[in-house]
PDB file of N, CA and C in Angstrom:
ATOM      1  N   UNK A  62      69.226  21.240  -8.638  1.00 46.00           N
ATOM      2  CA  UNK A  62      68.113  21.451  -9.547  1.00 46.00           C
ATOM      3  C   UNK A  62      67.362  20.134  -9.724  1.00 46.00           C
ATOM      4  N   UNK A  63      65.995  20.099  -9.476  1.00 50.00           N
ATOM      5  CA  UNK A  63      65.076  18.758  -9.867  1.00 50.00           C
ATOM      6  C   UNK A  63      65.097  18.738 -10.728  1.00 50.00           C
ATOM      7  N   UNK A  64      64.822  17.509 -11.600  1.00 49.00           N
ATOM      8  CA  UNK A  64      64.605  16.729 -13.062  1.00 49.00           C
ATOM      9  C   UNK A  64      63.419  17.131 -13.095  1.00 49.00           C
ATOM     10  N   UNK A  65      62.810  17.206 -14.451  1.00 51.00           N
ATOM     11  CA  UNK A  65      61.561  16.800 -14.534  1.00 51.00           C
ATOM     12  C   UNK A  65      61.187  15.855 -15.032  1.00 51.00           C
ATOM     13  N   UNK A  66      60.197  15.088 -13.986  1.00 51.00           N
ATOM     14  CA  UNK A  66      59.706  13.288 -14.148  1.00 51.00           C
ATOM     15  C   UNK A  66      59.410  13.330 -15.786  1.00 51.00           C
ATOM     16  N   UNK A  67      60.113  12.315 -16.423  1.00 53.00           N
ATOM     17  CA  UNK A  67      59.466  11.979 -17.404  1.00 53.00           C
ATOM     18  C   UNK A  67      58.731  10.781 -17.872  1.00 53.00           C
ATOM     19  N   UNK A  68      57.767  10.191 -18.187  1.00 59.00           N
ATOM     20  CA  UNK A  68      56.696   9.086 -18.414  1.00 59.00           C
ATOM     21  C   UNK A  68      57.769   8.425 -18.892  1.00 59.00           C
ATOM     22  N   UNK A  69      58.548   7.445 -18.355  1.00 60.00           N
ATOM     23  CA  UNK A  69      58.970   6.779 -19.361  1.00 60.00           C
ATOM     24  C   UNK A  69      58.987   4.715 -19.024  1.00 60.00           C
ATOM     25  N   UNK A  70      57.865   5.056 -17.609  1.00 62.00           N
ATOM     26  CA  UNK A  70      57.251   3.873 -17.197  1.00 62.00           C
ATOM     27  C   UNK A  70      56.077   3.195 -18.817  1.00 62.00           C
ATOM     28  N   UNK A  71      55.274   4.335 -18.950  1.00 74.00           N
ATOM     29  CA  UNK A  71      53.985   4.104 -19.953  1.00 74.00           C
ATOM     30  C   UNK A  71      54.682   2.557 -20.758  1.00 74.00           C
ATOM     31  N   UNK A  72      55.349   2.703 -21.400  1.00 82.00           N
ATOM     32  CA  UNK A  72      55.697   1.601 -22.177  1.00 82.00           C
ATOM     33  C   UNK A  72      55.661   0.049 -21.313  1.00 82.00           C
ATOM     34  N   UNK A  73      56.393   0.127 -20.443  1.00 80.00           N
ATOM     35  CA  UNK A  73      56.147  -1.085 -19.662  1.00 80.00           C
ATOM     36  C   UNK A  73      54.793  -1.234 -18.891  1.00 80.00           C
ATOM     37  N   UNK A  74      54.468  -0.437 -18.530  1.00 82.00           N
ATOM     38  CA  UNK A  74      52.664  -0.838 -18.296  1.00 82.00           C
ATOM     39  C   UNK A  74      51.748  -1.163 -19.447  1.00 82.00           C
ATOM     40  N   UNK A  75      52.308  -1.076 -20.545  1.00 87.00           N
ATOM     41  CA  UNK A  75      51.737  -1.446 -22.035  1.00 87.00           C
ATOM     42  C   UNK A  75      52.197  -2.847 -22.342  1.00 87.00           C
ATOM     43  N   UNK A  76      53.465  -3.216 -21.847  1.00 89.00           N
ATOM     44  CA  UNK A  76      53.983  -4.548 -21.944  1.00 89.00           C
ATOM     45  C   UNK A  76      53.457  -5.718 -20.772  1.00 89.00           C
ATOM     46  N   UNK A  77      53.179  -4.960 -20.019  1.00 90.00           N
ATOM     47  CA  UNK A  77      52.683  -5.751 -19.021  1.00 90.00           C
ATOM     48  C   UNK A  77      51.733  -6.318 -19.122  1.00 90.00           C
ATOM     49  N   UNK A  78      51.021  -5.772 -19.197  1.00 91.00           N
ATOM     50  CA  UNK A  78      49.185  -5.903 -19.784  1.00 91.00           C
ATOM     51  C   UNK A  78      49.691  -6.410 -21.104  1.00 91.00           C
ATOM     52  N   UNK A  79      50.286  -7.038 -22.354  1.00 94.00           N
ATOM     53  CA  UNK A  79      50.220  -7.572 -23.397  1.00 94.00           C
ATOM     54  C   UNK A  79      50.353  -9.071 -23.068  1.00 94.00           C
ATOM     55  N   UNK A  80      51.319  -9.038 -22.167  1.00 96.00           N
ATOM     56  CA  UNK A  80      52.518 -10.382 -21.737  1.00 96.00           C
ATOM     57  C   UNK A  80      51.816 -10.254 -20.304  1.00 96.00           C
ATOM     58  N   UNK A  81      51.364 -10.462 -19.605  1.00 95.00           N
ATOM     59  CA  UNK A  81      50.847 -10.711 -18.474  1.00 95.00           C
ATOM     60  C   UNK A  81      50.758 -12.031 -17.759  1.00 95.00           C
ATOM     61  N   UNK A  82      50.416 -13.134 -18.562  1.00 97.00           N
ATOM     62  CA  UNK A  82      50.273 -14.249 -18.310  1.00 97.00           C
ATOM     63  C   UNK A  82      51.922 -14.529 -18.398  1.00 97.00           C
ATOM     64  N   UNK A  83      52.558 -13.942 -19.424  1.00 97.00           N
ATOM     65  CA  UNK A  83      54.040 -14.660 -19.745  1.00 97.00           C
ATOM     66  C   UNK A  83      54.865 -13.880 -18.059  1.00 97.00           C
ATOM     67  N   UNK A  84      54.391 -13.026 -18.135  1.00 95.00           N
ATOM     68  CA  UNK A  84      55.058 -12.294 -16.722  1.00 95.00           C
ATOM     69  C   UNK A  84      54.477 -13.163 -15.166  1.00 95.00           C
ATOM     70  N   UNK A  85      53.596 -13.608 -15.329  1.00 96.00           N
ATOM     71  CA  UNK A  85      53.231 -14.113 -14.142  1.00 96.00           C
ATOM     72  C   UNK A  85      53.868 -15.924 -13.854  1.00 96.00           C
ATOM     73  N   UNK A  86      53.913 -16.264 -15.191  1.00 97.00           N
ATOM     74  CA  UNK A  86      54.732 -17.612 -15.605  1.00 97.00           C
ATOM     75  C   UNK A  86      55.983 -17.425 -15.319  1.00 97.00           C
ATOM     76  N   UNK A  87      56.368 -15.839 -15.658  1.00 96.00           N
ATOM     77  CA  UNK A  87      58.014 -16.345 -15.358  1.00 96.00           C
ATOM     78  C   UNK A  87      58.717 -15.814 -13.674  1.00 96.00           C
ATOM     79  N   UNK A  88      57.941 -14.901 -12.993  1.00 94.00           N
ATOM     80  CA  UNK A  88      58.064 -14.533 -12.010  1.00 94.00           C
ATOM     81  C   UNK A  88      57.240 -15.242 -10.865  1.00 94.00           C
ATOM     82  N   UNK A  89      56.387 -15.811 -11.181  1.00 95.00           N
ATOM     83  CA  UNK A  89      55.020 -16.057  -9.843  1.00 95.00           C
ATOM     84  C   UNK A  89      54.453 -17.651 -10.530  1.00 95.00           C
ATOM     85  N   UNK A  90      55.185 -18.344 -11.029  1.00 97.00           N
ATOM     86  CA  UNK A  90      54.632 -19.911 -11.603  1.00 97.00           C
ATOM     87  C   UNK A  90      53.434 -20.381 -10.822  1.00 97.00           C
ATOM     88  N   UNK A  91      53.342 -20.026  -9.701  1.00 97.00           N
ATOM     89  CA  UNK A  91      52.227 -20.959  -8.746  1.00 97.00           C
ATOM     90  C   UNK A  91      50.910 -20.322  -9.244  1.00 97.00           C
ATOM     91  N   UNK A  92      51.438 -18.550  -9.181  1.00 96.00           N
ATOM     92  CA  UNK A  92      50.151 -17.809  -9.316  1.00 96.00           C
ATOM     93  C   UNK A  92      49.581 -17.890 -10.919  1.00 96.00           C
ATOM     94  N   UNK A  93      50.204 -18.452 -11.606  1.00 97.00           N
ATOM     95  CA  UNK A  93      50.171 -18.304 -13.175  1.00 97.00           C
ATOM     96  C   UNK A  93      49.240 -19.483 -13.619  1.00 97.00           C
ATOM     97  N   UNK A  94      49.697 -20.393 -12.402  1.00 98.00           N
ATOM     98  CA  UNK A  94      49.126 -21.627 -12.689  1.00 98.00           C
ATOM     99  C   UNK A  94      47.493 -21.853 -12.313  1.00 98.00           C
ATOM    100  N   UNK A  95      47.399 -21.140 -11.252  1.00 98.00           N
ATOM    101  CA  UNK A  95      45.742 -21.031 -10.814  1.00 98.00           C
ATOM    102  C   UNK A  95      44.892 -20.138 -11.507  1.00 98.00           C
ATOM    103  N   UNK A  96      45.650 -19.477 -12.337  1.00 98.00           N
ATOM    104  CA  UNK A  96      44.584 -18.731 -12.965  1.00 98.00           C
ATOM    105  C   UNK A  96      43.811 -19.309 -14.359  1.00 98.00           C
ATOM    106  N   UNK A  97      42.755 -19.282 -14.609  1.00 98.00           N
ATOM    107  CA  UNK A  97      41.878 -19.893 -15.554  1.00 98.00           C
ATOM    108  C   UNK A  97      42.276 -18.323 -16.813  1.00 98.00           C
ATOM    109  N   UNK A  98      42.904 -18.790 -17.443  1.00 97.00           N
ATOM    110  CA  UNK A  98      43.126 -17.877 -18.679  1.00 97.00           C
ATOM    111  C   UNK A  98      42.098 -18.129 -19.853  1.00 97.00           C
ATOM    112  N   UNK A  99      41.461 -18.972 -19.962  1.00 97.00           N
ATOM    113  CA  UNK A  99      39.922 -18.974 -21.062  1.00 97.00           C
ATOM    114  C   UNK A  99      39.480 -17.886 -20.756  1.00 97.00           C
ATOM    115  N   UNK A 100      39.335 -16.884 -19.414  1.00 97.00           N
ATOM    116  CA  UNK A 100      38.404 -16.357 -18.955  1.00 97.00           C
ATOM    117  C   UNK A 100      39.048 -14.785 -18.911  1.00 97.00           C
ATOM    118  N   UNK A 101      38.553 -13.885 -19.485  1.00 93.00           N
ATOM    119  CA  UNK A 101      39.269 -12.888 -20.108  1.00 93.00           C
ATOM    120  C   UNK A 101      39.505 -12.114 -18.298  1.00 93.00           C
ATOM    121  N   UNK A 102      40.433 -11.123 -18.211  1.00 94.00           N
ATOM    122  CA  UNK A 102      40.726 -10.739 -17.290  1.00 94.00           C
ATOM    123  C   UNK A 102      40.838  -9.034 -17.213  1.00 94.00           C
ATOM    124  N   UNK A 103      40.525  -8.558 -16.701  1.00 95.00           N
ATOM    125  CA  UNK A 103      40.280  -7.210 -16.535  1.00 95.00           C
ATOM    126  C   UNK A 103      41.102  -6.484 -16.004  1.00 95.00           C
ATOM    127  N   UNK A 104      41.737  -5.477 -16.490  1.00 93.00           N
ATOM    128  CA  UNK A 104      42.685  -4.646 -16.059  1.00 93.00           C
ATOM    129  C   UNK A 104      42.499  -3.382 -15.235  1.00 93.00           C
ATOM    130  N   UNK A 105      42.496  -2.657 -13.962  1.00 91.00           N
ATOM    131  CA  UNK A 105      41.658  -1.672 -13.324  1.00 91.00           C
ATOM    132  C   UNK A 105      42.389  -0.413 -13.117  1.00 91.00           C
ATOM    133  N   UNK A 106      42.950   0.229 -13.803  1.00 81.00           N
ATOM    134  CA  UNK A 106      43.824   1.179 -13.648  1.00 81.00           C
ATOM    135  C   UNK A 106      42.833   2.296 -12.856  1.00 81.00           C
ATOM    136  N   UNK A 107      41.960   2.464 -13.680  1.00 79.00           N
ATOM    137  CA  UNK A 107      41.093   3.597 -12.954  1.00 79.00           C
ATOM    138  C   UNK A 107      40.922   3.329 -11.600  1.00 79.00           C
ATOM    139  N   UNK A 108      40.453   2.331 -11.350  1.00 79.00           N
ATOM    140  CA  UNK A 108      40.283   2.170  -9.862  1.00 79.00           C
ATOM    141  C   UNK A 108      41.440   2.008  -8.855  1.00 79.00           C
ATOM    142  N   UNK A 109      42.824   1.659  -9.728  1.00 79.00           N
ATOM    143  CA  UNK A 109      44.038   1.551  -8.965  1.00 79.00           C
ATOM    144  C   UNK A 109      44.298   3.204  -8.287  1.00 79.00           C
ATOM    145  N   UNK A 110      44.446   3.638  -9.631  1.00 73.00           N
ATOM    146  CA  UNK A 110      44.647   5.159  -9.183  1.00 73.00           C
ATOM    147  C   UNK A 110      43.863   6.065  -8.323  1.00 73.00           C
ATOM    148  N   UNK A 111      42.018   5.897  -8.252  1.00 73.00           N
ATOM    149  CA  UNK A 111      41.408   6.399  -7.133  1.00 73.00           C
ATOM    150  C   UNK A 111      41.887   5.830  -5.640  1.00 73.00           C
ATOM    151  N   UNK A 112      42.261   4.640  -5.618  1.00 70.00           N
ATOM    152  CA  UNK A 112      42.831   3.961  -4.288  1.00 70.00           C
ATOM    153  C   UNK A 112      44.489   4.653  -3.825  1.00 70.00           C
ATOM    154  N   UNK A 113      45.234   4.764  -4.972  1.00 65.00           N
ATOM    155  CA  UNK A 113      46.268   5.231  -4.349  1.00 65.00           C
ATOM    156  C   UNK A 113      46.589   6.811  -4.178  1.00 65.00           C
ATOM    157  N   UNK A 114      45.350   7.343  -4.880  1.00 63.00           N
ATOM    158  CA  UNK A 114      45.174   8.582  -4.445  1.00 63.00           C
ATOM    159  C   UNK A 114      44.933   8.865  -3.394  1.00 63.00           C
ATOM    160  N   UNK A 115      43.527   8.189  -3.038  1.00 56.00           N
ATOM    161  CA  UNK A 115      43.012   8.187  -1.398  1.00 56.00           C
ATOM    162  C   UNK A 115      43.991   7.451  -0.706  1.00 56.00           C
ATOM    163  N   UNK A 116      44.841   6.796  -1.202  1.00 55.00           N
ATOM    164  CA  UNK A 116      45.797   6.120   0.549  1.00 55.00           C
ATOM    165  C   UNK A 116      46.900   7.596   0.480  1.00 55.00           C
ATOM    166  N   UNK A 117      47.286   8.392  -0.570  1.00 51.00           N
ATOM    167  CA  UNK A 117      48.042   9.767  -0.726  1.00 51.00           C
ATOM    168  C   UNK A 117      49.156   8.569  -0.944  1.00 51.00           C
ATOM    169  N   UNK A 118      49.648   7.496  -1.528  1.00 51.00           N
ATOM    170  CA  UNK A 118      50.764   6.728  -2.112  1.00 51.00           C
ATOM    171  C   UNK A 118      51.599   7.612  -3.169  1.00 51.00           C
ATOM    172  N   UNK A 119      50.962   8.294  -3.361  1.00 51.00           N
ATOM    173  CA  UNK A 119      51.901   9.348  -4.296  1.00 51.00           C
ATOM    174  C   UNK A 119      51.998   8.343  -6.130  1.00 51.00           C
ATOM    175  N   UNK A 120      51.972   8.910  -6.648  1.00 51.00           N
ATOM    176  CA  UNK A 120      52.195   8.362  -8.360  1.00 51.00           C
ATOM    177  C   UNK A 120      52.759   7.157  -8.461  1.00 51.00           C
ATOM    178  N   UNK A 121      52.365   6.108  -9.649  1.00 47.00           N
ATOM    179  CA  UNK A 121      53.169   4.740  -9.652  1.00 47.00           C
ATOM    180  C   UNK A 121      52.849   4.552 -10.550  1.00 47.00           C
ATOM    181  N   UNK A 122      52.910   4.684 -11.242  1.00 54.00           N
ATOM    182  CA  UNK A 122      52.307   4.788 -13.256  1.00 54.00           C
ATOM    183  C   UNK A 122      53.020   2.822 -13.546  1.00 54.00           C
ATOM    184  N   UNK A 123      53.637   2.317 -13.353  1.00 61.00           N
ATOM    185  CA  UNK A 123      53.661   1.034 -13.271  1.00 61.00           C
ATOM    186  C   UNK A 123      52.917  -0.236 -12.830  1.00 61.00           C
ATOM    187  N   UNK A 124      52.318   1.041 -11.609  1.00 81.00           N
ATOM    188  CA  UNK A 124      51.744  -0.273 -10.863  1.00 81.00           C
ATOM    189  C   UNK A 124      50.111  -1.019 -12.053  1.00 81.00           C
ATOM    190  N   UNK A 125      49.873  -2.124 -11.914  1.00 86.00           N
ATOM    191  CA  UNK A 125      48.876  -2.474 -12.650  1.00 86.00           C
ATOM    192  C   UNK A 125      47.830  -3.736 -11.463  1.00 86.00           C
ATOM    193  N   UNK A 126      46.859  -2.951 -11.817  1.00 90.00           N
ATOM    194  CA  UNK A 126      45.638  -3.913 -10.960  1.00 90.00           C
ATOM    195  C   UNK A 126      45.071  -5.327 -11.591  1.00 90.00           C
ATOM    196  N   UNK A 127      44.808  -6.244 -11.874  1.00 94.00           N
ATOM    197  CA  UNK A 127      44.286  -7.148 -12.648  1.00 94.00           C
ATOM    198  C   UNK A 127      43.087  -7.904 -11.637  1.00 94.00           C
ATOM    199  N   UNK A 128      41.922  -8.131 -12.536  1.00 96.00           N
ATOM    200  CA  UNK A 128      41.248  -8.716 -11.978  1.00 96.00           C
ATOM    201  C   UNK A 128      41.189 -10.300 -12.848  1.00 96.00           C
ATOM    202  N   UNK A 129      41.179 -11.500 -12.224  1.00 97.00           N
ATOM    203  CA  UNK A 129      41.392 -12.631 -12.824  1.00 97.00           C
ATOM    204  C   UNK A 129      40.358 -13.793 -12.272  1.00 97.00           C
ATOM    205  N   UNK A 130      40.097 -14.409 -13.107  1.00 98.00           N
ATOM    206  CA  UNK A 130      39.677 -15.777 -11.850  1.00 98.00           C
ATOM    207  C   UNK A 130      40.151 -17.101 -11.982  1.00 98.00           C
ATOM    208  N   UNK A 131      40.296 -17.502 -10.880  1.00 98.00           N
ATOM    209  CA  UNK A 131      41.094 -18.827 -10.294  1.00 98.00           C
ATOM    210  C   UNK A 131      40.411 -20.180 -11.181  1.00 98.00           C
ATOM    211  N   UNK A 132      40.780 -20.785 -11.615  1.00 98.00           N
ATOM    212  CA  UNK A 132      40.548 -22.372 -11.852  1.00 98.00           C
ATOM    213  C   UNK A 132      39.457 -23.173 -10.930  1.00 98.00           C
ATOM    214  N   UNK A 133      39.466 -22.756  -9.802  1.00 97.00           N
ATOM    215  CA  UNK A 133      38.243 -23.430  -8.686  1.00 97.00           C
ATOM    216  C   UNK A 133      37.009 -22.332  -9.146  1.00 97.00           C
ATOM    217  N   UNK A 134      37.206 -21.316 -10.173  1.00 96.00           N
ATOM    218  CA  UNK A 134      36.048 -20.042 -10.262  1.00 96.00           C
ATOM    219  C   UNK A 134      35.845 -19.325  -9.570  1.00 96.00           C
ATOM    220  N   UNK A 135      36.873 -18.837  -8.583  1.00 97.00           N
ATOM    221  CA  UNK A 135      37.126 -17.472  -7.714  1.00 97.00           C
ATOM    222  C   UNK A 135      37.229 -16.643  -8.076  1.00 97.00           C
ATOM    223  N   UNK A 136      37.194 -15.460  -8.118  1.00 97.00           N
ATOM    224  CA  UNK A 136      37.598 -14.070  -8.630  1.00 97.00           C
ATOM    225  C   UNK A 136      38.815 -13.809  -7.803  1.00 97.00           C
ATOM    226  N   UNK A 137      40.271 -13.219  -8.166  1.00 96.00           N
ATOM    227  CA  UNK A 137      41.563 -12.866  -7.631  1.00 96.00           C
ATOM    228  C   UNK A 137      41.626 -11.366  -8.146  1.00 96.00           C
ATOM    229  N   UNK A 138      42.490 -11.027  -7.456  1.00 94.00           N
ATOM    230  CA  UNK A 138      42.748  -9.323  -7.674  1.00 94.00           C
ATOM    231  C   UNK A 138      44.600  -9.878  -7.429  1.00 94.00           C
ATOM    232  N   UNK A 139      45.237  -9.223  -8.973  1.00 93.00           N
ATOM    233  CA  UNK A 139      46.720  -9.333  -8.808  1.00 93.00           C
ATOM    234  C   UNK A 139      47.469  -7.876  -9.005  1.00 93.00           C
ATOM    235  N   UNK A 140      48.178  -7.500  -7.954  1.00 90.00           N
ATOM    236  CA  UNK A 140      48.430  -6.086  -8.034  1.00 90.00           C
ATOM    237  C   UNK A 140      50.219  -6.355  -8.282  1.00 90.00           C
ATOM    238  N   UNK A 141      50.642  -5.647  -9.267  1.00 88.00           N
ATOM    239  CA  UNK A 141      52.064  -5.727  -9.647  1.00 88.00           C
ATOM    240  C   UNK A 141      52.431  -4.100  -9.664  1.00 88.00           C
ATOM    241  N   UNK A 142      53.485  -4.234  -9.402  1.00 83.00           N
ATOM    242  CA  UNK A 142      54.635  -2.527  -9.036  1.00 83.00           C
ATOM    243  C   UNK A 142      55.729  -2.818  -9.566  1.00 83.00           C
ATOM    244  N   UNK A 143      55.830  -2.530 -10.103  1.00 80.00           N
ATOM    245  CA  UNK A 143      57.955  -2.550 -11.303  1.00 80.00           C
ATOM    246  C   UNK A 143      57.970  -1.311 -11.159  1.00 80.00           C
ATOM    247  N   UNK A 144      59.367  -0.930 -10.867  1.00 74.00           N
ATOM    248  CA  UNK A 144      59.656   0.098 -10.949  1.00 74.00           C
ATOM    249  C   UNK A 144      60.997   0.052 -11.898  1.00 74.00           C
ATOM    250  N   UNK A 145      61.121   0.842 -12.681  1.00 71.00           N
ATOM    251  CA  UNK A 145      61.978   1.364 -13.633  1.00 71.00           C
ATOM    252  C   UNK A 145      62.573   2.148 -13.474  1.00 71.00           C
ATOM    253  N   UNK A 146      64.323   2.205 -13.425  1.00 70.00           N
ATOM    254  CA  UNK A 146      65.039   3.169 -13.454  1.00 70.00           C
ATOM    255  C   UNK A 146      66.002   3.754 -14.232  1.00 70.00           C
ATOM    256  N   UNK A 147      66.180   4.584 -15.031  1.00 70.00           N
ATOM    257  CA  UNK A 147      66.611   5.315 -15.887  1.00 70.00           C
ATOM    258  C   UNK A 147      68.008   6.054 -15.638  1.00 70.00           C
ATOM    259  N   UNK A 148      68.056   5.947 -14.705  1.00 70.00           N
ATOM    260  CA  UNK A 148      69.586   6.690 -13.963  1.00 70.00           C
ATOM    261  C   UNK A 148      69.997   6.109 -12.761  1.00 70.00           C
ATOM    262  N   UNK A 149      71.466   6.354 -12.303  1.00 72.00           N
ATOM    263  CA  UNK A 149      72.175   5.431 -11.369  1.00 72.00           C
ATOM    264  C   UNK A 149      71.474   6.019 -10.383  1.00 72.00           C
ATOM    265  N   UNK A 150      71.408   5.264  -8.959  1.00 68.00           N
ATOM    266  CA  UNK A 150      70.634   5.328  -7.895  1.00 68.00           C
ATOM    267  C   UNK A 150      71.431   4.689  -6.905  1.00 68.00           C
ATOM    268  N   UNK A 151      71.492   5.010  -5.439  1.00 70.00           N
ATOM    269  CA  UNK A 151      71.826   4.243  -4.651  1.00 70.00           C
ATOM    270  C   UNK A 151      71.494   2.599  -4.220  1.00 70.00           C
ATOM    271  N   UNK A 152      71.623   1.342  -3.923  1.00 71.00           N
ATOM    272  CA  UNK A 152      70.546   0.293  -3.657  1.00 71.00           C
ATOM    273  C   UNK A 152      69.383   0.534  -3.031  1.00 71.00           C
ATOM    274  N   UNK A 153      68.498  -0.375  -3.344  1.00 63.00           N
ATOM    275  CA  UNK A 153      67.323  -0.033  -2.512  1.00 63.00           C
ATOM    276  C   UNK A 153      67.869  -0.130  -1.203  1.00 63.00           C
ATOM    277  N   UNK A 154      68.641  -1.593  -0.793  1.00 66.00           N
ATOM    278  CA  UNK A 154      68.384  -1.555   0.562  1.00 66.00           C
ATOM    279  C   UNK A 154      69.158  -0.211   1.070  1.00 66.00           C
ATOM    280  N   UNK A 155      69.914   0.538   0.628  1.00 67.00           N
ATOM    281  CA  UNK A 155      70.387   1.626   1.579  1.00 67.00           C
ATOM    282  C   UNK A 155      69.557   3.016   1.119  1.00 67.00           C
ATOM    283  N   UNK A 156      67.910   2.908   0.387  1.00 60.00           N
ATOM    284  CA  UNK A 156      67.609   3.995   0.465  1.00 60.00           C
ATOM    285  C   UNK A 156      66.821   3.879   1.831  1.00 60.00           C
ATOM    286  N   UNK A 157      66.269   4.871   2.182  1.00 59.00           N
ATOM    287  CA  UNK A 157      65.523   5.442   3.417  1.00 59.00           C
ATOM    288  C   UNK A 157      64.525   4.811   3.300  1.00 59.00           C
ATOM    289  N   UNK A 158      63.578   4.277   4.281  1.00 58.00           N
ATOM    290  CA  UNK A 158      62.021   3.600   4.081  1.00 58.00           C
ATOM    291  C   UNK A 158      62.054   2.462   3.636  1.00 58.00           C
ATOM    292  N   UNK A 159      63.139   1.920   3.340  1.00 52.00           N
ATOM    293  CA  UNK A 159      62.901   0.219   2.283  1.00 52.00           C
ATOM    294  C   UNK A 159      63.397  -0.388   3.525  1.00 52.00           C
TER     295      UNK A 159
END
């Protein structure tokens, strides 16, 4: 019998986007560091989701798009995927496709 999916990503895509800078400091220091944070940064969900619709990626309610710009005044696009799991699972490396 299938489960039925329950949202229970929403919360951490809410944390993400709060703490963002603290998440990119503690996982990605280099990338944390080039970014000019005076400069407010834009979050693109809508447009994440028309893209992974059209690639048919199937649902990722985690994933989060950010648009940022660099310290030299570049514009960056930072795309993050956490995935959350709620029940025991095999490792990734021995699922299929990874």
């Amino acid at each position: 019998m299938k489960r039925k999916q329950t949202d229970q990503d929403s919360p951490w895509k809410e944390v993400l986007e709060r703490y963002f800078e603290q998440f990119l400091g503690s996982f990605f220091p280099a990338a944390r560091a080039a970014v000019d944070w005076a400069k407010d940064r834009v979050f693109l969900d809508k447009e994440l989701r028309k893209v992974a619709r059209d690639a048919a990626l199937g649902r990722r309610l985690v994933d989060k798009l950010a648009r940022v710009h660099t310290l030299e005044g570049a514009e960056a696009w930072v795309l993050v995927h956490i995935e959350v799991r709620g029940e025991v699972e095999a490792p990734l490396s021995s699922r299929g496709g990874h």
